[in-house]
Coordinates of C-alpha atoms and ligand atoms in Angstrom, one line a residue:
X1 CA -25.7 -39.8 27.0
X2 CA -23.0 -42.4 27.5
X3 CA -21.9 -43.3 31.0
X4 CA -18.1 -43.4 30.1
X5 CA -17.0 -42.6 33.1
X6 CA -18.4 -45.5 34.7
X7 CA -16.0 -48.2 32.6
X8 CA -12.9 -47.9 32.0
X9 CA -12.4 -46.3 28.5
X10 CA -9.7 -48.1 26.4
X11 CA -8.0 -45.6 23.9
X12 CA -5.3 -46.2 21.2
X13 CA -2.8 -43.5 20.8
X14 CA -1.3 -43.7 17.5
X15 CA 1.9 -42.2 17.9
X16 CA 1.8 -41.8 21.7
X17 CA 5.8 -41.9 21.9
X18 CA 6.5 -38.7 20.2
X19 CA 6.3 -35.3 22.2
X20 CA 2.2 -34.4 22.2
X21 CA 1.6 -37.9 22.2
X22 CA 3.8 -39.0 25.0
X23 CA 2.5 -36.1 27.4
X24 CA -1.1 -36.9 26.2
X25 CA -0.6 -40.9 27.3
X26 CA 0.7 -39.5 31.1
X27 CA -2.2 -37.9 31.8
X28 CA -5.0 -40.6 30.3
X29 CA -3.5 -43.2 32.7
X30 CA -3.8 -40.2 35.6
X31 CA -7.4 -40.3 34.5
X32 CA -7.7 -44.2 34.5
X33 CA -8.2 -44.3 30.8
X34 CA -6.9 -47.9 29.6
X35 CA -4.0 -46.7 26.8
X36 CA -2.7 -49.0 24.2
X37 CA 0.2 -47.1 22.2
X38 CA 0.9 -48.2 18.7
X39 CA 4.2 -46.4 17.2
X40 CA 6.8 -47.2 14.7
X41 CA 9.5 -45.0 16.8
X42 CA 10.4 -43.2 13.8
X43 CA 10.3 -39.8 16.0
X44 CA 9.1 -41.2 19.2
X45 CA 10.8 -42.5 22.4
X46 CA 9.0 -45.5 23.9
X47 CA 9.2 -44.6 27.9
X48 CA 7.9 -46.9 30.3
X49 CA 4.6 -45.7 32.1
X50 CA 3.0 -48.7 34.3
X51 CA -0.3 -49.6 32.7
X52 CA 0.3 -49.3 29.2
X53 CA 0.6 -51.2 26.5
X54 CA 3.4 -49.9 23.7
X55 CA 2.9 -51.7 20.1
X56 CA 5.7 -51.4 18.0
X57 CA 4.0 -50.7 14.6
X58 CA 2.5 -48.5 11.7
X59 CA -0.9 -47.0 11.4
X60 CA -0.3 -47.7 7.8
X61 CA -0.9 -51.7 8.4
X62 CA -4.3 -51.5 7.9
X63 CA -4.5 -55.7 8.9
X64 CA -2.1 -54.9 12.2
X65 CA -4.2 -51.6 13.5
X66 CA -7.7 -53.6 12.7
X67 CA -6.2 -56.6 14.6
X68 CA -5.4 -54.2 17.8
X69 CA -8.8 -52.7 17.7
X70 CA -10.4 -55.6 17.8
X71 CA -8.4 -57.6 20.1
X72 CA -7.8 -54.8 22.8
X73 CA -11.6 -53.8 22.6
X74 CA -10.5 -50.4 21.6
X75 CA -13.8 -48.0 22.8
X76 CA -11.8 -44.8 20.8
X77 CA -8.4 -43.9 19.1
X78 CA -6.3 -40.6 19.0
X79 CA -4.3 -40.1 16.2
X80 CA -0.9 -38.0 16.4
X81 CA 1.5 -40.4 14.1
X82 CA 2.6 -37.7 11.6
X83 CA 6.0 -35.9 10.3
X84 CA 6.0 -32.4 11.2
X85 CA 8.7 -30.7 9.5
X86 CA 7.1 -27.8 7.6
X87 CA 10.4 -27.2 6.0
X88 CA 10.9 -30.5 4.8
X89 CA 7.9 -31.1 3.9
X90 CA 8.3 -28.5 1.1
X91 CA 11.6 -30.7 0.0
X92 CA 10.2 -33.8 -0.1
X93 CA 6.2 -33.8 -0.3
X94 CA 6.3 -37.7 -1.0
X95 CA 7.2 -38.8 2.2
X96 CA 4.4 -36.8 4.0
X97 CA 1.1 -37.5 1.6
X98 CA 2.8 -41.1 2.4
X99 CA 2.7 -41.1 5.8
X100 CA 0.2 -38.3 6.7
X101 CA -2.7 -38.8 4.1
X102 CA -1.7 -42.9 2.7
X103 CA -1.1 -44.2 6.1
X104 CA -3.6 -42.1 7.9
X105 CA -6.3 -43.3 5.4
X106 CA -5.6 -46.7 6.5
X107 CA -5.9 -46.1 10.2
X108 CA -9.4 -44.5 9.4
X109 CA -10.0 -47.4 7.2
X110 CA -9.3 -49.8 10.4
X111 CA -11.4 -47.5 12.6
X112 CA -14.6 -47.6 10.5
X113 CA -14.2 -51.2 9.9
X114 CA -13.6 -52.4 13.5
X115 CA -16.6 -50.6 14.6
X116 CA -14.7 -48.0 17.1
X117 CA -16.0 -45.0 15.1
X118 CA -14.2 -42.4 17.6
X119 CA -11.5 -40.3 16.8
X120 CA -9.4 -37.2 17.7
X121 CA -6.9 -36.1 15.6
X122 CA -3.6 -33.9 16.0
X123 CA -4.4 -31.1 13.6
X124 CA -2.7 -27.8 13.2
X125 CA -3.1 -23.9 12.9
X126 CA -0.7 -24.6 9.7
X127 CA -4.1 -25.9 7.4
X128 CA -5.2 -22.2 7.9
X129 CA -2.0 -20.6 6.0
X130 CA -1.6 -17.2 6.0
X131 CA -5.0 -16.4 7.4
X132 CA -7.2 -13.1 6.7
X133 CA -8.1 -12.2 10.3
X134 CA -6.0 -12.4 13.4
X135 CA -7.1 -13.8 16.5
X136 CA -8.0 -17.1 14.5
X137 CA -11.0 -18.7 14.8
X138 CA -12.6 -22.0 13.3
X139 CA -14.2 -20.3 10.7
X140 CA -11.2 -19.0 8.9
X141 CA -10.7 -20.2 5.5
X142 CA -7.7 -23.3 5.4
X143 CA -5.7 -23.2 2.9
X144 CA -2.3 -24.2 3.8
X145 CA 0.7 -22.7 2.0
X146 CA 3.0 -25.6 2.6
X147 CA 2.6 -29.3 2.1
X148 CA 2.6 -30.0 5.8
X149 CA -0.5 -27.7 5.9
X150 CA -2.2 -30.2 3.3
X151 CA -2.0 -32.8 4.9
X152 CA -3.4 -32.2 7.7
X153 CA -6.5 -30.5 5.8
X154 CA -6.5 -33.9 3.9
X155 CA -6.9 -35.7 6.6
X156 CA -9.5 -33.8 8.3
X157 CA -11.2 -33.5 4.9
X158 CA -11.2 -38.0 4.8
X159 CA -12.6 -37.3 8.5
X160 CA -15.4 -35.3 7.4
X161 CA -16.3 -37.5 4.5
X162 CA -16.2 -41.0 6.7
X163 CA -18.3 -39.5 9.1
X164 CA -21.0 -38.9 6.7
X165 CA -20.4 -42.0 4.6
X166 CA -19.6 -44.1 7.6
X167 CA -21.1 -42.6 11.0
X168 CA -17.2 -42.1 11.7
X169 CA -17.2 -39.6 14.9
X170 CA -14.4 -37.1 15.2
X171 CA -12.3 -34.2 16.8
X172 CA -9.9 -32.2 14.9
X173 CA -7.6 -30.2 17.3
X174 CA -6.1 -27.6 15.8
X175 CA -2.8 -26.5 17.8
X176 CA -1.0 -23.4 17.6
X177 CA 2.9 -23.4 18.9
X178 CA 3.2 -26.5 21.0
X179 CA 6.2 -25.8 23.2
X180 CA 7.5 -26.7 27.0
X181 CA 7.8 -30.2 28.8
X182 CA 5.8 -32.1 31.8
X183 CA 6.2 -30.5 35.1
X184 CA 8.1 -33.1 36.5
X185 CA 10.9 -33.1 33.8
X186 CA 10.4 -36.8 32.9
X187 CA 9.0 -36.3 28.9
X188 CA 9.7 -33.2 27.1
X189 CA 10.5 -32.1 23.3
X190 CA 13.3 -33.5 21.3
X191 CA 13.1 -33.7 17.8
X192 CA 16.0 -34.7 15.3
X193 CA 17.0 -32.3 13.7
X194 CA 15.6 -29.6 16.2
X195 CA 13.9 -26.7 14.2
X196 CA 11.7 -25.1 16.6
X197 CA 12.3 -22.2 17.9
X198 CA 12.0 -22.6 22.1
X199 CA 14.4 -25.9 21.7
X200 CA 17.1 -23.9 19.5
X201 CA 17.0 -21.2 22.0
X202 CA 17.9 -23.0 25.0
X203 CA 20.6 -25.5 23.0
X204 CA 21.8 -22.0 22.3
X205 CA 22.2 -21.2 26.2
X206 CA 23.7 -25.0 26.7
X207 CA 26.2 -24.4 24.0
X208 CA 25.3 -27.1 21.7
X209 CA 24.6 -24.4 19.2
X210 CA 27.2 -21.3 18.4
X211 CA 24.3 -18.8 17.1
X212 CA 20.8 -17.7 17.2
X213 CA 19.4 -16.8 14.1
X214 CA 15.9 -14.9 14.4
X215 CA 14.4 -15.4 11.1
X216 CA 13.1 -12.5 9.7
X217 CA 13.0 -8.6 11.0
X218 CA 10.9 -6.6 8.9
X219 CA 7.3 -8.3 9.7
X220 CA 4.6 -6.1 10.4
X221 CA 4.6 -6.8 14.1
X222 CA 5.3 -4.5 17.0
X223 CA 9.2 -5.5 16.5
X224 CA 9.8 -6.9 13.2
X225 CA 9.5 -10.5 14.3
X226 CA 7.2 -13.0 13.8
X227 CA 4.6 -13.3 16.3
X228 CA 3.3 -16.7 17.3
X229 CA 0.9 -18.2 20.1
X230 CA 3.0 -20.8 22.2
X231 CA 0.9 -23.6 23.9
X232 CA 2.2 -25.7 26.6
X233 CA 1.8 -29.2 26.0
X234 CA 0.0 -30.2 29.3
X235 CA -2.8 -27.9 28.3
X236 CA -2.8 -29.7 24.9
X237 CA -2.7 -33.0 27.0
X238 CA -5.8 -31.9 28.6
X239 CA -7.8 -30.6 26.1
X240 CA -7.4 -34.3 24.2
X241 CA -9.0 -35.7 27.3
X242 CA -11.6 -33.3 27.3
X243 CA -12.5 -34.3 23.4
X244 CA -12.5 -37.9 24.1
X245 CA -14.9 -37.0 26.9
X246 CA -16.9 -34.8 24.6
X247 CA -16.9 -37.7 22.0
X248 CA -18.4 -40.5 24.3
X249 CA -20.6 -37.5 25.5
X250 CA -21.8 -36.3 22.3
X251 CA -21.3 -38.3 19.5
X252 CA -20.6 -34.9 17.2
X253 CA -18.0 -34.3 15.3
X254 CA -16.1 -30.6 15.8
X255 CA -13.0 -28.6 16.0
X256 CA -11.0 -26.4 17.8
X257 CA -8.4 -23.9 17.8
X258 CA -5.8 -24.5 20.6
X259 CA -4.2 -21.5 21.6
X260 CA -3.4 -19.1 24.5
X261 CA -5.4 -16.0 22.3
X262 CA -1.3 -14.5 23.0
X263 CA 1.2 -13.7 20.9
X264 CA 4.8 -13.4 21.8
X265 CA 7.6 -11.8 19.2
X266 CA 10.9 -14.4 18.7
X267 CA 12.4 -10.9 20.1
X268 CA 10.7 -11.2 23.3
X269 CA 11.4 -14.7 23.2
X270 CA 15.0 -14.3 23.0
X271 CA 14.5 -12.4 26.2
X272 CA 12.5 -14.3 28.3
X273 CA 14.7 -16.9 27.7
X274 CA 18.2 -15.1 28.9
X275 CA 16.3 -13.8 31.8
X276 CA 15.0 -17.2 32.8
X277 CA 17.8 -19.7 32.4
X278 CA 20.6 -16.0 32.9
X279 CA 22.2 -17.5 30.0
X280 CA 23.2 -14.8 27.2
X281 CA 22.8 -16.0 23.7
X282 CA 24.1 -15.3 20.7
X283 CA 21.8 -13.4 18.4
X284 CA 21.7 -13.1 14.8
X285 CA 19.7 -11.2 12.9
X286 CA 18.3 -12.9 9.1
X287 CA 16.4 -12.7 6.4
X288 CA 13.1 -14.7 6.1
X289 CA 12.4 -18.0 6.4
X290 CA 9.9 -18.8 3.2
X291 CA 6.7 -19.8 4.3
X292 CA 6.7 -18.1 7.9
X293 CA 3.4 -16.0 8.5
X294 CA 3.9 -12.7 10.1
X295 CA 1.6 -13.6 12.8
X296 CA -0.1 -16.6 13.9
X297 CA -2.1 -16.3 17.4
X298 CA -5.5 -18.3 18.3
X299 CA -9.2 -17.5 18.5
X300 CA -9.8 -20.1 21.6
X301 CA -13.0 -18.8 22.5
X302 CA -14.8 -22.3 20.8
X303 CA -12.4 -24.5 23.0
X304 CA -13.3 -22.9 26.2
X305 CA -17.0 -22.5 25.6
X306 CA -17.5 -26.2 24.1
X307 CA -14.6 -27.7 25.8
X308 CA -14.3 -26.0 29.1
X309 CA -10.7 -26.2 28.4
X310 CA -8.4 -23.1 29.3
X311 CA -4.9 -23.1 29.5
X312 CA -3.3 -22.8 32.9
X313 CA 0.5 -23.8 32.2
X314 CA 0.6 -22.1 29.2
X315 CA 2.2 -18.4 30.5
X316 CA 5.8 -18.2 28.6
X317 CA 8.0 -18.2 31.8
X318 CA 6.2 -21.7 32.5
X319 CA 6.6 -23.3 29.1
X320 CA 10.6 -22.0 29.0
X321 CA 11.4 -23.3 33.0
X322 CA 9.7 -26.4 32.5
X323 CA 11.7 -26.9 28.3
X324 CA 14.5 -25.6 30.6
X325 CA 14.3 -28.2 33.0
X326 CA 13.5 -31.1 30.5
X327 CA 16.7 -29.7 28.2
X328 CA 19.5 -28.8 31.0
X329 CA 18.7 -31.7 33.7
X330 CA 18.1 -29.0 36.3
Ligands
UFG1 N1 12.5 -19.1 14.3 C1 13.6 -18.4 14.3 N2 14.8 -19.0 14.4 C2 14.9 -20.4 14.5 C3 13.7 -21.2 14.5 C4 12.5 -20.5 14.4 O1 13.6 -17.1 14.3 O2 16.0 -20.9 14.6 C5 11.2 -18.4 14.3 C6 10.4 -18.8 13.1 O3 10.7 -18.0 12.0 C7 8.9 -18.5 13.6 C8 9.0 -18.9 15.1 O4 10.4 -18.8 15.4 O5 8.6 -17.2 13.4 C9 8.5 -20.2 15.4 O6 9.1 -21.2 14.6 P1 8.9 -22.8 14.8 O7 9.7 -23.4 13.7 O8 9.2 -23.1 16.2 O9 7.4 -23.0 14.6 P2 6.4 -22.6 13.4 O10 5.7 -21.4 13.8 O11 7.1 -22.7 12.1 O12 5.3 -23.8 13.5 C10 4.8 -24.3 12.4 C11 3.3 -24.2 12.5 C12 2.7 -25.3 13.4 C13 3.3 -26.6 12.9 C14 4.8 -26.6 13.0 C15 5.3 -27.9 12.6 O13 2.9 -23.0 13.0 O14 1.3 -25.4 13.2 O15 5.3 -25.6 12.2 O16 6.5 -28.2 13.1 F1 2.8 -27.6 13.7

């Protein structure tokens, strides 16, 4: 066993300005990890924290990434650079095999050849598409129903293969619904354009939006709405350390589910969030979105047995006050 914790560890976040990223840097540097960030902004906003290093750049630039891993001393490298728009993804599938699977490729490329070896990557519950058994668990079968989905299988699937090619060592963390903001309303979610559903809700309440439009009423769920499994992003911030940990630890390759194990309806959603910022929004009631799964809720039993993670900000009047907070100023 490696004694990580008596050196300074010195990590690359590959898109560590977007939202996951950004909360994930915040609490390395409260560990006393040493965090280089290497973005190309195309989503993310570059915020100052002391003790970091931001690189403008592109995980594609195979030369660049190399380069940084080499002349930082990079000991392992977490990768969330992605586009995450299921929606348009479906519309224009060129862009995200581009930049999810090309690009991605190349940052594994530079992470074999530099030597680092170490990687944990921003996966998704989306690679498991509309799966046969509710909670989920690891074991489900993936296969993604939207291009999004495929990408991130792709990627874990280049993982896989590296690692027994190349010795490559990784950590696929599979999130459910990331949602809410840090605690001390500095970083939260803001995505352009906003298509998730906590954000829409309270630009609802703030009156940047006229309507609500809950997608879908006739699921098989205890109201008609979809249910999904909402994850606060400090607890996803946390279970990143705890793989990086787990990687210097172990040297195995795994993956997890991240979820609460809870499911919440968009009706009870809706709800929760008049009763929380006593705002009253303006509902309407539509068809389907395509693509949406009825219901979409974790299996976290792996993460807490292997992990020791557990989420502990992730109740849904915490992940609404603290969106709240990041999204009104309060
Ligand atoms: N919804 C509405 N109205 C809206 C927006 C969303 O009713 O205006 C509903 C959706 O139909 C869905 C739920 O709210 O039932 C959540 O929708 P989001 O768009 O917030 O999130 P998704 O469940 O679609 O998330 C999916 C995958 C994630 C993936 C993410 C990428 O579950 O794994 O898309 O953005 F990372």
């Amino acid at each position: 066993m490696n004694n990580y914790r008596e050196s300074k560890k010195k990590i690359l976040v590959a898109g560590g300005a977007g939202y996951i990223g950004s909360h994930t840097v915040k609490e390395l540097v409260k560990r006393d990890y040493k965090v280089t960030v290497l973005d190309n902004l195309s989503n993310g906003h570059m915020t100052s924290l002391e003790g970091v290093k931001y690189v403008n750049g592109d995980i594609g630039d195979y030369a660049g990434v190399k380069g940084i891993l080499e002349s930082e001393e990079i000991d392992a490298v977490i990768n969330f650079a992605a586009l995450a728009y299921v929606g348009e993804s479906v519309s224009n599938p060129r862009r995200y095999y581009d930049n999810n699977v090309v690009r991605g490729k190349a940052l594994l490329d530079a992470v074999v050849d530099s030597g680092v070896k170490k990687i944990v990557f921003s996966s998704s519950c989306a690679t498991y598409g509309i799966p046969e058994k509710v909670p989920i668990s690891e074991g489900e079968k993936q296969r993604p129903v939207n291009p999004y989905g495929w990408t991130k299988l792709m990627f874990e699937q280049m993982m896989k293969d590296y690692d027994q090619a190349y010795g490559l060592k990784y950590i696929s963390l599979r999130y459910f619904n990331a949602a809410g903001a840090d605690a001390d309303g500095t970083i939260g979610e803001e995505h352009d354009p906003e298509t998730h559903v906590i954000p829409i809700l309270l630009q609802n309440t703030l009156g940047l939006r006229k309507q609500f439009s809950v997608f879908g009423t006739d699921y098989d769920t205890r109201d008609g709405s979809c249910i999904r499994d909402y994850i606060h992003v400090t607890d996803l911030a946390d279970a990143h350390i705890r793989a990086i940990e787990y990687l210097f630890e172990r040297e195995t390759s795994d993956c997890f589910n991240l979820g609460t194990g809870d499911g919440i309806t968009v009706l009870e959603l809706i709800d929760a969030v008049q009763r929380i910022t006593g705002r009253k929004l303006n509902v309407s009631l539509e068809g389907r979105r395509p693509g949406d799964p009825d219901v979409l809720v974790a299996d976290n039993s792996k993460a807490r047995s292997v992990l020791g993670w557990s989420p502990v900000h992730s109740s849904i009047d915490n992940i609404i006050e603290t969106a709240w907070k990041w999204h009104s100023g309060e």
